[in-house]
């Protein structure tokens, strides 16, 4: 079928069957197909990845006075739902092998902080975190693990899908993610109680009786049947997307392999990245200037996520680590990684980045000579 063919098919099907209103066949099938794809027993389709994290915390009964440990280097949506429940986020640093949660810092937090009730571990930019170490620690302290796999759908760790290694996993289908429903998310688990509870809370906590009966406060968090139709079509192109994302990463790497100052994002041993975005760090140079230089050539690049422990909204929160995430933030760069990019597009970006790096090094040299003269 043509580009967007399956998406249109399922959406039209929903119209034809007059199933535009909440839920319906597409939602049921999307959940089933998604659960099969990641090899989990239960999948619950919801309105966003953020809603999925919120419901995961609800399923684990997180509330006032509880502490939730969370990766610091991430998008704010990983941590915000902790605050929705009146719990306290405590942030854990990154480590160099994966850019993700540092098991050493996690161990320190687990033995220092009292009342830790959950851990949210993020697989940033599609790089799997060190789940063996993280799961072993969390099992030892009997703390459940939520995997934020919003950016890592299709990435694997020792052959297992990211998002299916902890107790609950979440994914996002926001417009910028590897597949999209224009907005949406998914929660997966092998635990039937969690799955039931999440479905119930996501549908306004409606009791299974004819009239509207409610014993608890609920949420309007379900994915619509139309969006689920788009999701079913998108799921069919996921593997193709990953192939394209990986092609883009390796093309950039090949074109810029001679530049020693570039350190590429890791693809750890026994892991398979979906390479949602191609990211790198440039050692010893100001990436803000590189971003400006690329923008002047109409190329949009971005810094790495700013760590949560540096965000004004979370400034009062505890942090465990050695500031490696801060280093990634100041030296990091995300390159254009759209799956529609041709090799010629990638070459143009790579050439511009090369020029920007050479200019920055040249300026550094002049500045250091100037300061030599000044002495
Ligand atoms: C996108 C994203 C989310 C939130 O997903 P939404 O569907 O936008 O609510 C959560 N965590 C990470 C790491 C993300 O990148």
CSV table of C-alpha atoms and ligand atoms in Angstrom, one decimal:
chain,number,residue,atom,x,y,z
A,1,UNK,CA,0.0,0.0,0.0
A,2,UNK,CA,1.0,3.6,-0.6
A,3,UNK,CA,2.4,6.0,1.9
A,4,UNK,CA,-0.2,6.4,4.7
A,5,UNK,CA,-2.3,3.8,3.0
A,6,UNK,CA,-2.9,1.6,6.0
A,7,UNK,CA,-3.5,4.6,8.3
A,8,UNK,CA,-6.3,5.8,5.9
A,9,UNK,CA,-7.7,2.3,5.6
A,10,UNK,CA,-8.2,1.9,9.4
A,11,UNK,CA,-9.4,5.4,9.9
A,12,UNK,CA,-11.9,5.1,7.0
A,13,UNK,CA,-13.0,1.7,8.5
A,14,UNK,CA,-13.8,3.5,11.7
A,15,UNK,CA,-16.0,6.0,9.9
A,16,UNK,CA,-17.7,3.3,7.8
A,17,UNK,CA,-18.6,1.4,11.0
A,18,UNK,CA,-19.7,4.6,12.7
A,19,UNK,CA,-17.0,4.0,15.4
A,20,UNK,CA,-15.7,7.5,15.7
A,21,UNK,CA,-16.6,7.8,19.3
A,22,UNK,CA,-14.3,6.5,22.1
A,23,UNK,CA,-12.9,3.0,21.8
A,24,UNK,CA,-14.0,0.4,19.3
A,25,UNK,CA,-12.3,-2.1,17.1
A,26,UNK,CA,-9.1,-0.1,16.2
A,27,UNK,CA,-8.3,0.4,19.9
A,28,UNK,CA,-8.7,-3.3,20.7
A,29,UNK,CA,-6.7,-4.3,17.7
A,30,UNK,CA,-4.0,-1.7,18.2
A,31,UNK,CA,-3.5,-2.9,21.7
A,32,UNK,CA,-3.4,-6.6,20.6
A,33,UNK,CA,-1.0,-5.9,17.7
A,34,UNK,CA,1.2,-3.7,19.9
A,35,UNK,CA,1.4,-6.3,22.7
A,36,UNK,CA,2.4,-8.9,20.1
A,37,UNK,CA,5.1,-6.6,18.6
A,38,UNK,CA,6.8,-6.0,22.0
A,39,UNK,CA,6.0,-9.4,23.4
A,40,UNK,CA,4.0,-8.4,26.5
A,41,UNK,CA,0.7,-9.9,27.7
A,42,UNK,CA,-1.2,-6.6,28.1
A,43,UNK,CA,-1.1,-3.2,26.3
A,44,UNK,CA,-3.4,-0.3,27.2
A,45,UNK,CA,-3.8,2.5,24.6
A,46,UNK,CA,-3.9,6.0,26.1
A,47,UNK,CA,-4.0,9.6,25.1
A,48,UNK,CA,-0.3,10.3,25.6
A,49,UNK,CA,3.0,8.9,26.9
A,50,UNK,CA,2.6,11.3,29.9
A,51,UNK,CA,-0.8,9.8,30.7
A,52,UNK,CA,0.8,6.4,30.5
A,53,UNK,CA,3.4,7.3,33.1
A,54,UNK,CA,0.8,8.9,35.3
A,55,UNK,CA,-1.3,5.7,35.2
A,56,UNK,CA,1.7,3.5,35.8
A,57,UNK,CA,2.3,5.5,39.1
A,58,UNK,CA,-1.3,5.2,40.0
A,59,UNK,CA,-1.2,1.4,39.4
A,60,UNK,CA,1.8,1.2,41.8
A,61,UNK,CA,-0.2,3.3,44.3
A,62,UNK,CA,2.4,6.1,44.5
A,63,UNK,CA,1.2,9.0,46.6
A,64,UNK,CA,2.1,11.8,49.1
A,65,UNK,CA,5.3,11.2,50.9
A,66,UNK,CA,6.6,8.6,48.5
A,67,UNK,CA,9.9,9.1,46.7
A,68,UNK,CA,10.3,8.1,43.0
A,69,UNK,CA,13.8,7.9,41.6
A,70,UNK,CA,14.0,9.1,38.0
A,71,UNK,CA,16.6,9.6,35.3
A,72,UNK,CA,17.7,13.2,35.3
A,73,UNK,CA,18.7,13.4,31.6
A,74,UNK,CA,15.2,13.2,30.0
A,75,UNK,CA,12.2,15.2,28.8
A,76,UNK,CA,10.2,16.8,31.7
A,77,UNK,CA,7.2,14.4,30.9
A,78,UNK,CA,9.2,11.6,32.6
A,79,UNK,CA,9.1,13.3,35.9
A,80,UNK,CA,6.0,15.6,35.9
A,81,UNK,CA,3.5,12.8,36.7
A,82,UNK,CA,5.4,12.1,40.0
A,83,UNK,CA,4.3,15.6,41.1
A,84,UNK,CA,0.7,15.0,39.9
A,85,UNK,CA,0.5,12.4,42.6
A,86,UNK,CA,2.1,14.6,45.3
A,87,UNK,CA,5.2,12.3,45.4
A,88,UNK,CA,8.7,13.5,45.4
A,89,UNK,CA,11.1,13.0,42.4
A,90,UNK,CA,14.7,12.4,43.2
A,91,UNK,CA,17.0,12.5,40.1
A,92,UNK,CA,19.7,10.0,39.1
A,93,UNK,CA,22.6,11.0,36.8
A,94,UNK,CA,23.7,9.4,33.5
A,95,UNK,CA,26.8,7.3,32.9
A,96,UNK,CA,29.0,7.3,29.8
A,97,UNK,CA,28.3,3.8,28.4
A,98,UNK,CA,24.6,4.4,27.7
A,99,UNK,CA,24.0,8.1,28.5
A,100,UNK,CA,21.2,6.7,30.8
A,101,UNK,CA,20.7,6.0,34.5
A,102,UNK,CA,23.9,5.3,36.3
A,103,UNK,CA,23.5,2.1,38.4
A,104,UNK,CA,26.2,3.3,40.8
A,105,UNK,CA,24.3,6.6,41.5
A,106,UNK,CA,21.1,4.5,41.7
A,107,UNK,CA,22.6,2.2,44.3
A,108,UNK,CA,23.6,5.2,46.4
A,109,UNK,CA,20.1,6.7,46.2
A,110,UNK,CA,18.4,3.4,47.1
A,111,UNK,CA,20.5,2.9,50.2
A,112,UNK,CA,20.3,6.6,51.3
A,113,UNK,CA,16.7,7.6,50.5
A,114,UNK,CA,14.0,6.2,52.7
A,115,UNK,CA,10.6,5.5,51.3
A,116,UNK,CA,11.6,4.9,47.6
A,117,UNK,CA,8.4,3.5,46.0
A,118,UNK,CA,9.3,3.3,42.3
A,119,UNK,CA,12.1,4.0,39.8
A,120,UNK,CA,11.5,5.5,36.4
A,121,UNK,CA,14.3,4.6,34.0
A,122,UNK,CA,14.4,6.3,30.6
A,123,UNK,CA,15.9,4.8,27.4
A,124,UNK,CA,17.0,8.2,25.9
A,125,UNK,CA,17.2,8.7,22.1
A,126,UNK,CA,16.6,5.0,21.7
A,127,UNK,CA,19.7,3.9,23.7
A,128,UNK,CA,18.8,1.0,26.1
A,129,UNK,CA,19.8,1.7,29.7
A,130,UNK,CA,21.8,-0.8,31.8
A,131,UNK,CA,18.7,-2.8,32.7
A,132,UNK,CA,20.5,-5.9,34.2
A,133,UNK,CA,22.2,-3.8,36.8
A,134,UNK,CA,19.2,-1.5,37.4
A,135,UNK,CA,16.7,-4.5,37.8
A,136,UNK,CA,19.1,-6.3,40.1
A,137,UNK,CA,19.3,-3.3,42.4
A,138,UNK,CA,15.6,-2.6,42.3
A,139,UNK,CA,14.7,-6.3,43.0
A,140,UNK,CA,17.2,-6.2,46.0
A,141,UNK,CA,15.3,-3.2,47.4
A,142,UNK,CA,11.9,-4.5,46.2
A,143,UNK,CA,11.2,-1.3,44.3
A,144,UNK,CA,9.1,-1.6,41.1
A,145,UNK,CA,10.5,-0.3,37.8
A,146,UNK,CA,8.7,1.8,35.2
A,147,UNK,CA,10.5,2.0,31.9
A,148,UNK,CA,10.0,5.2,29.9
A,149,UNK,CA,10.5,3.8,26.4
A,150,UNK,CA,8.8,6.9,24.8
A,151,UNK,CA,11.8,7.3,22.5
A,152,UNK,CA,13.0,3.7,22.2
A,153,UNK,CA,10.2,1.7,20.6
A,154,UNK,CA,11.9,-1.2,18.8
A,155,UNK,CA,15.2,-0.8,20.6
A,156,UNK,CA,16.3,-4.1,22.3
A,157,UNK,CA,18.5,-5.0,25.3
A,158,UNK,CA,19.9,-8.6,25.3
A,159,UNK,CA,17.2,-9.4,22.7
A,160,UNK,CA,14.3,-8.0,24.8
A,161,UNK,CA,12.3,-5.0,23.8
A,162,UNK,CA,12.9,-1.9,25.8
A,163,UNK,CA,9.8,-1.2,27.9
A,164,UNK,CA,9.2,-4.9,28.7
A,165,UNK,CA,12.0,-5.5,31.1
A,166,UNK,CA,10.7,-3.6,34.2
A,167,UNK,CA,7.2,-4.0,35.8
A,168,UNK,CA,5.5,-1.5,33.5
A,169,UNK,CA,6.6,0.1,30.3
A,170,UNK,CA,5.3,3.2,28.5
A,171,UNK,CA,5.6,4.5,24.9
A,172,UNK,CA,4.6,7.7,23.2
A,173,UNK,CA,3.1,8.3,19.8
A,174,UNK,CA,3.5,12.1,19.9
A,175,UNK,CA,4.2,13.7,16.5
A,176,UNK,CA,7.9,13.7,17.0
A,177,UNK,CA,8.3,10.0,18.0
A,178,UNK,CA,9.4,7.1,15.8
A,179,UNK,CA,5.8,6.3,15.1
A,180,UNK,CA,2.9,8.6,15.7
A,181,UNK,CA,-0.9,8.7,16.1
A,182,UNK,CA,-0.7,12.5,16.1
A,183,UNK,CA,-0.9,12.2,19.9
A,184,UNK,CA,-1.1,9.0,22.0
A,185,UNK,CA,0.7,6.5,24.2
A,186,UNK,CA,0.7,2.9,25.3
A,187,UNK,CA,1.3,1.2,28.6
A,188,UNK,CA,2.5,-2.4,28.6
A,189,UNK,CA,2.8,-5.0,31.4
A,190,UNK,CA,2.7,-8.7,32.1
A,191,UNK,CA,0.7,-8.0,35.3
A,192,UNK,CA,-3.0,-8.4,34.7
A,193,UNK,CA,-3.9,-6.4,37.9
A,194,UNK,CA,-1.9,-3.4,36.7
A,195,UNK,CA,-3.5,-3.6,33.2
A,196,UNK,CA,-7.0,-3.9,34.6
A,197,UNK,CA,-6.5,-1.0,37.0
A,198,UNK,CA,-5.0,1.2,34.3
A,199,UNK,CA,-7.9,0.6,31.9
A,200,UNK,CA,-10.4,1.3,34.6
A,201,UNK,CA,-8.7,4.6,35.7
A,202,UNK,CA,-8.2,5.7,32.1
A,203,UNK,CA,-12.0,5.4,31.3
A,204,UNK,CA,-13.2,7.7,34.1
A,205,UNK,CA,-13.2,4.9,36.7
A,206,UNK,CA,-16.6,3.8,35.5
A,207,UNK,CA,-17.9,0.7,37.3
A,208,UNK,CA,-19.1,-2.2,35.0
A,209,UNK,CA,-22.8,-1.5,35.4
A,210,UNK,CA,-25.5,-0.2,33.1
A,211,UNK,CA,-25.8,3.3,34.6
A,212,UNK,CA,-22.8,5.6,35.4
A,213,UNK,CA,-21.4,4.4,38.8
A,214,UNK,CA,-18.1,5.7,40.2
A,215,UNK,CA,-16.3,4.7,43.4
A,216,UNK,CA,-13.1,6.5,42.6
A,217,UNK,CA,-11.7,9.6,40.8
A,218,UNK,CA,-11.0,8.6,37.2
A,219,UNK,CA,-9.3,10.1,34.1
A,220,UNK,CA,-10.3,10.6,30.5
A,221,UNK,CA,-7.0,9.1,29.2
A,222,UNK,CA,-8.1,6.6,26.6
A,223,UNK,CA,-6.9,6.8,23.0
A,224,UNK,CA,-9.6,7.5,20.4
A,225,UNK,CA,-10.6,4.9,17.9
A,226,UNK,CA,-9.5,7.2,15.1
A,227,UNK,CA,-6.0,7.7,16.5
A,228,UNK,CA,-5.8,4.0,17.2
A,229,UNK,CA,-6.5,3.4,13.5
A,230,UNK,CA,-3.5,5.6,12.6
A,231,UNK,CA,-1.4,3.7,15.1
A,232,UNK,CA,-2.3,0.3,13.5
A,233,UNK,CA,-1.0,1.6,10.2
A,234,UNK,CA,2.1,3.1,11.8
A,235,UNK,CA,3.0,-0.1,13.5
A,236,UNK,CA,3.3,-1.7,10.1
A,237,UNK,CA,6.0,0.7,9.1
A,238,UNK,CA,8.0,0.6,12.4
A,239,UNK,CA,10.6,-1.8,11.2
A,240,UNK,CA,11.1,0.2,8.0
A,241,UNK,CA,11.5,3.4,10.1
A,242,UNK,CA,14.1,1.8,12.3
A,243,UNK,CA,16.0,0.7,9.2
A,244,UNK,CA,15.9,4.3,8.0
A,245,UNK,CA,17.0,5.8,11.4
A,246,UNK,CA,19.9,3.4,11.5
A,247,UNK,CA,20.9,4.2,8.0
A,248,UNK,CA,20.9,8.0,8.8
A,249,UNK,CA,23.1,7.4,11.9
A,250,UNK,CA,25.7,5.3,10.1
A,251,UNK,CA,25.8,7.7,7.1
A,252,UNK,CA,26.6,10.7,9.4
A,253,UNK,CA,29.2,8.6,11.3
A,254,UNK,CA,30.8,7.5,8.0
A,255,UNK,CA,30.9,11.1,6.6
A,256,UNK,CA,32.4,12.6,9.7
A,257,UNK,CA,34.5,9.6,10.9
A,258,UNK,CA,37.8,11.6,10.6
A,259,UNK,CA,36.8,14.3,13.1
A,260,UNK,CA,38.3,13.3,16.4
A,261,UNK,CA,36.4,15.9,18.4
A,262,UNK,CA,33.1,14.1,17.7
A,263,UNK,CA,32.0,11.4,20.1
A,264,UNK,CA,29.0,9.5,18.7
A,265,UNK,CA,26.0,8.4,20.9
A,266,UNK,CA,26.7,4.9,22.2
A,267,UNK,CA,25.1,1.7,21.0
A,268,UNK,CA,26.0,-0.4,24.0
A,269,UNK,CA,27.1,-4.1,23.8
A,270,UNK,CA,24.1,-6.5,23.5
A,271,UNK,CA,21.9,-3.6,22.7
A,272,UNK,CA,20.1,-2.5,19.4
A,273,UNK,CA,19.3,1.2,19.1
A,274,UNK,CA,16.3,2.4,17.1
A,275,UNK,CA,18.4,5.6,16.6
A,276,UNK,CA,15.3,7.8,16.9
A,277,UNK,CA,17.7,10.8,16.7
A,278,UNK,CA,21.3,10.9,15.7
A,279,UNK,CA,23.1,12.5,18.6
A,280,UNK,CA,26.8,13.3,19.4
A,281,UNK,CA,29.0,15.3,21.7
A,282,UNK,CA,31.7,17.6,20.5
A,283,UNK,CA,34.5,17.7,23.0
A,284,UNK,CA,35.9,21.1,23.9
A,285,UNK,CA,33.6,23.2,21.7
A,286,UNK,CA,30.6,25.3,22.4
A,287,UNK,CA,27.7,23.4,20.7
A,288,UNK,CA,25.5,26.5,21.0
A,289,UNK,CA,27.7,28.2,18.4
A,290,UNK,CA,27.5,25.1,16.2
A,291,UNK,CA,23.7,25.1,16.4
A,292,UNK,CA,23.6,28.8,15.4
A,293,UNK,CA,26.0,28.1,12.5
A,294,UNK,CA,23.8,25.2,11.3
A,295,UNK,CA,20.7,27.3,11.7
A,296,UNK,CA,22.3,30.0,9.4
A,297,UNK,CA,22.3,27.3,6.7
A,298,UNK,CA,18.7,26.5,7.4
A,299,UNK,CA,19.6,23.3,9.3
A,300,UNK,CA,17.7,22.6,12.5
A,301,UNK,CA,19.8,20.9,15.2
A,302,UNK,CA,19.1,20.8,19.0
A,303,UNK,CA,20.9,20.5,22.2
A,304,UNK,CA,20.7,17.3,24.3
A,305,UNK,CA,17.8,17.4,26.9
A,306,UNK,CA,18.6,19.7,29.8
A,307,UNK,CA,18.8,17.5,33.0
A,308,UNK,CA,15.9,17.7,35.4
A,309,UNK,CA,18.1,18.5,38.3
A,310,UNK,CA,19.1,21.7,36.5
A,311,UNK,CA,15.5,22.7,35.7
A,312,UNK,CA,14.1,25.6,37.8
A,313,UNK,CA,10.9,23.7,38.5
A,314,UNK,CA,12.9,20.8,40.1
A,315,UNK,CA,15.8,22.8,41.5
A,316,UNK,CA,15.0,21.9,45.1
A,317,UNK,CA,15.1,18.2,44.4
A,318,UNK,CA,17.8,15.7,45.5
A,319,UNK,CA,20.3,14.5,42.8
A,320,UNK,CA,22.7,11.6,42.9
A,321,UNK,CA,25.7,11.4,40.5
A,322,UNK,CA,28.8,13.1,39.2
A,323,UNK,CA,27.2,15.7,36.8
A,324,UNK,CA,27.8,13.5,33.7
A,325,UNK,CA,24.4,14.5,32.4
A,326,UNK,CA,25.4,18.2,32.7
A,327,UNK,CA,28.4,17.5,30.5
A,328,UNK,CA,26.2,15.8,27.9
A,329,UNK,CA,23.9,18.8,28.0
A,330,UNK,CA,26.7,21.3,27.3
A,331,UNK,CA,28.6,19.3,24.7
A,332,UNK,CA,25.7,17.5,23.1
A,333,UNK,CA,24.0,17.9,19.7
A,334,UNK,CA,21.0,16.2,18.0
A,335,UNK,CA,21.2,16.2,14.2
A,336,UNK,CA,18.3,16.2,11.8
A,337,UNK,CA,17.2,12.6,11.6
A,338,UNK,CA,13.9,12.5,9.6
A,339,UNK,CA,13.4,9.2,7.9
A,340,UNK,CA,12.6,10.9,4.6
A,341,UNK,CA,16.2,12.4,4.5
A,342,UNK,CA,18.1,11.3,1.4
A,343,UNK,CA,21.9,10.6,1.4
A,344,UNK,CA,22.3,14.0,-0.3
A,345,UNK,CA,20.5,15.7,2.6
A,346,UNK,CA,22.7,13.9,5.1
A,347,UNK,CA,25.8,15.0,3.2
A,348,UNK,CA,24.7,18.6,3.2
A,349,UNK,CA,24.2,18.5,7.0
A,350,UNK,CA,27.5,16.7,7.6
A,351,UNK,CA,29.4,19.2,5.4
A,352,UNK,CA,27.8,22.2,7.3
A,353,UNK,CA,28.7,20.6,10.6
A,354,UNK,CA,32.3,20.0,9.5
A,355,UNK,CA,32.6,23.6,8.4
A,356,UNK,CA,31.1,24.8,11.7
A,357,UNK,CA,33.5,22.7,13.8
A,358,UNK,CA,36.5,23.9,11.8
A,359,UNK,CA,35.4,27.5,12.2
A,360,UNK,CA,34.9,27.0,16.0
A,361,UNK,CA,38.4,25.4,16.3
A,362,UNK,CA,39.9,28.3,14.3
A,363,UNK,CA,38.3,30.9,16.5
A,364,UNK,CA,39.4,29.0,19.6
A,365,UNK,CA,43.0,29.1,18.2
A,366,UNK,CA,42.8,32.9,17.6
A,367,UNK,CA,41.4,33.5,21.0
A,368,UNK,CA,44.1,31.5,22.7
A,369,UNK,CA,46.9,33.3,20.7
A,370,UNK,CA,45.3,36.6,21.7
A,371,UNK,CA,45.4,35.6,25.4
A,372,UNK,CA,49.1,34.5,24.9
A,373,UNK,CA,49.9,38.0,23.6
A,374,UNK,CA,48.1,39.6,26.5
A,375,UNK,CA,50.3,37.8,29.0
B,1,LIG,C1,7.8,12.3,24.4
B,1,LIG,C2,8.3,11.8,25.7
B,1,LIG,C3,7.4,11.6,26.8
B,1,LIG,C4,6.0,12.0,26.8
B,1,LIG,O1,5.2,11.5,25.8
B,1,LIG,P1,3.9,12.3,25.3
B,1,LIG,O2,3.2,11.4,24.4
B,1,LIG,O3,4.4,13.5,24.5
B,1,LIG,O4,3.1,12.7,26.5
B,1,LIG,C5,7.9,11.0,27.9
B,1,LIG,N1,9.2,10.7,28.1
B,1,LIG,C6,10.1,10.9,27.1
B,1,LIG,C7,11.5,10.5,27.3
B,1,LIG,C8,9.7,11.5,25.9
B,1,LIG,O5,10.6,11.7,24.9
